[in-house]
Short mmCIF file of C-alpha atoms and ligand atoms in Angstrom, two decimals:
data_model
loop_
_atom_site.label_atom_id
_atom_site.label_comp_id
_atom_site.label_asym_id
_atom_site.label_seq_id
_atom_site.Cartn_x
_atom_site.Cartn_y
_atom_site.Cartn_z
CA MET A 538 95.39 61.74 88.30
CA LYS A 539 96.88 58.26 88.05
CA ARG A 540 96.04 55.79 90.75
CA GLY A 541 98.59 55.83 93.57
CA ILE A 542 100.14 59.12 92.51
CA GLN A 543 99.23 62.13 94.57
CA LEU A 544 99.73 65.45 92.88
CA SER A 545 100.41 68.53 94.94
CA PRO A 546 98.22 71.49 94.12
CA ARG A 547 99.85 74.74 93.11
CA CYS A 548 101.08 77.03 95.82
CA PHE A 549 98.30 79.43 96.81
CA LEU A 550 100.79 82.25 97.33
CA CYS A 551 102.81 82.29 94.10
CA GLY A 552 100.87 79.87 91.91
CA GLU A 553 104.16 78.81 90.35
CA GLU A 554 105.29 75.71 92.21
CA ALA A 555 103.74 72.65 93.81
CA GLU A 556 102.61 73.39 97.34
CA THR A 557 104.89 71.40 99.60
CA VAL A 558 105.69 72.28 103.20
CA ASN A 559 109.22 73.29 102.26
CA HIS A 560 108.07 75.39 99.33
CA LEU A 561 105.28 77.16 101.20
CA PHE A 562 107.27 77.97 104.33
CA LEU A 563 110.80 78.35 102.97
CA HIS A 564 111.21 78.70 99.23
CA CYS A 565 108.11 80.47 97.93
CA ARG A 566 109.06 83.87 96.52
CA ILE A 567 106.19 85.45 98.48
CA THR A 568 107.23 83.81 101.75
CA ASN A 569 110.79 84.93 101.07
CA ILE A 570 109.66 88.54 101.19
CA LEU A 571 108.58 87.99 104.81
CA TRP A 572 111.85 86.25 105.67
CA SER A 573 113.73 89.16 104.09
CA ILE A 574 112.18 91.67 106.50
CA PHE A 575 113.97 90.05 109.41
CA ILE A 576 117.08 88.90 107.56
CA ASN A 577 117.69 92.37 106.14
CA SER A 578 117.06 94.06 109.49
CA LYS A 579 120.20 92.35 110.76
CA GLY A 580 122.17 92.40 107.50
CA LEU A 581 122.33 88.64 107.69
CA LEU A 582 123.75 86.66 104.79
CA TRP A 583 121.21 83.87 104.51
CA VAL A 584 120.82 80.99 102.11
CA MET A 585 117.50 79.26 102.65
CA PRO A 586 118.05 75.68 103.84
CA ARG A 587 116.37 72.78 102.09
CA ASN A 588 113.90 71.88 104.82
CA ILE A 589 112.11 73.14 107.92
CA VAL A 590 114.29 71.28 110.43
CA GLN A 591 117.49 72.67 108.94
CA ALA A 592 115.97 76.14 108.76
CA LEU A 593 115.03 76.13 112.45
CA LYS A 594 118.41 74.78 113.48
CA ILE A 595 120.39 77.32 111.47
CA TRP A 596 118.07 80.18 112.37
CA SER A 597 118.52 79.43 116.08
CA SER A 598 122.29 79.39 115.61
CA PHE A 599 122.08 83.05 114.60
CA ALA A 600 120.21 84.07 117.77
CA TYR A 601 123.45 85.54 119.13
CA ILE A 602 123.17 88.47 116.69
CA SER A 603 119.95 89.56 118.39
CA GLY A 604 119.77 91.41 121.66
CA HIS A 605 116.67 89.34 122.39
CA LYS A 606 117.38 85.70 121.61
CA GLU A 607 113.88 84.55 122.48
CA ARG A 608 112.37 87.08 120.11
CA TRP A 609 114.74 85.96 117.39
CA LYS A 610 113.65 82.35 117.85
CA ILE A 611 109.94 83.10 117.39
CA ILE A 612 110.47 84.77 114.01
CA PRO A 613 110.12 81.56 111.92
CA THR A 614 106.88 80.71 113.70
CA CYS A 615 105.63 84.26 113.16
CA ILE A 616 106.41 84.04 109.44
CA TRP A 617 104.85 80.60 109.12
CA TRP A 618 101.68 81.61 110.96
CA SER A 619 101.36 84.67 108.70
CA VAL A 620 101.91 82.55 105.60
CA TRP A 621 99.48 79.87 106.76
CA LYS A 622 96.74 82.43 107.46
CA GLU A 623 97.27 84.04 104.06
CA ARG A 624 97.33 80.65 102.34
CA ASN A 625 94.03 79.68 103.97
CA LEU A 626 92.48 83.05 103.15
CA ARG A 627 93.29 82.44 99.50
CA CYS A 628 92.35 78.76 99.55
CA PHE A 629 89.07 78.85 101.47
CA GLN A 630 87.76 82.41 101.10
CA ASN A 631 89.08 83.28 97.65
CA LYS A 632 90.49 86.52 99.07
CA SER A 633 94.04 87.79 99.28
CA ASN A 634 96.07 90.49 100.93
CA SER A 635 98.67 92.56 99.09
CA ILE A 636 102.28 91.78 99.86
CA GLN A 637 102.47 95.08 101.75
CA LYS A 638 99.53 94.02 103.91
CA MET A 639 101.12 90.60 104.45
CA LYS A 640 104.34 92.27 105.61
CA MET A 641 102.38 94.55 107.92
CA ASN A 642 100.39 91.61 109.33
CA CYS A 643 103.58 89.68 109.99
CA LEU A 644 105.23 92.61 111.79
CA VAL A 645 102.10 93.36 113.81
CA LEU A 646 101.95 89.70 114.84
CA PHE A 647 105.65 89.72 115.74
CA HIS A 648 105.21 92.83 117.85
CA PHE A 649 102.14 91.33 119.54
CA TRP A 650 103.91 88.09 120.36
CA CYS A 651 106.90 89.96 121.74
CA LYS A 652 105.11 92.62 123.76
CA GLN A 653 101.46 91.54 123.99
CA GLU A 654 100.48 94.92 122.57
CA TYR A 655 98.46 95.49 119.44
CA MET A 656 99.71 98.22 117.12
CA GLU A 657 98.50 99.60 113.87
CA ASP A 658 100.56 102.64 112.95
CA LEU A 659 103.44 102.18 110.55
CA GLU A 660 106.02 103.76 112.82
CA SER A 661 105.28 101.28 115.61
CA VAL A 662 105.39 98.43 113.14
CA MET A 663 108.79 99.49 111.87
CA ASN A 664 110.04 99.95 115.42
CA ALA A 665 109.21 96.30 116.04
CA LEU A 666 112.32 95.43 114.09
CA ASP A 667 114.40 97.56 116.44
CA THR A 668 113.40 95.28 119.29
CA LEU A 669 115.33 92.38 117.77
ZN1 ZN B 1818 104.79 79.64 96.24
#
């Protein structure tokens, strides 16, 4: 490393790009799988914005398509918390979850934040999307 130049380490999720905030939370192909769960549940045409601020602003502007606007608005935070936990699992414990487990964890978290109920069965997890 040259003096004065800080290199970003590789993304712990995909290992393909430098780990920046915008990459990790918006543009990483692994993170995009989590975004797709919610985007696809509403058939939303979505182009990922360049940065977090734009993403939150645009995401909130689509809250009208949800029957529960407050639930819609917590989705980015739910995705980011899931991604951050997975990133830290990989970074500090040298462990990883499968993408299926990551999706399940994200939906379980979403359901918990919406209803303060813990669920584990797949049917309940999938029904969480119906509450949007
Ligand atoms: Zn990545």
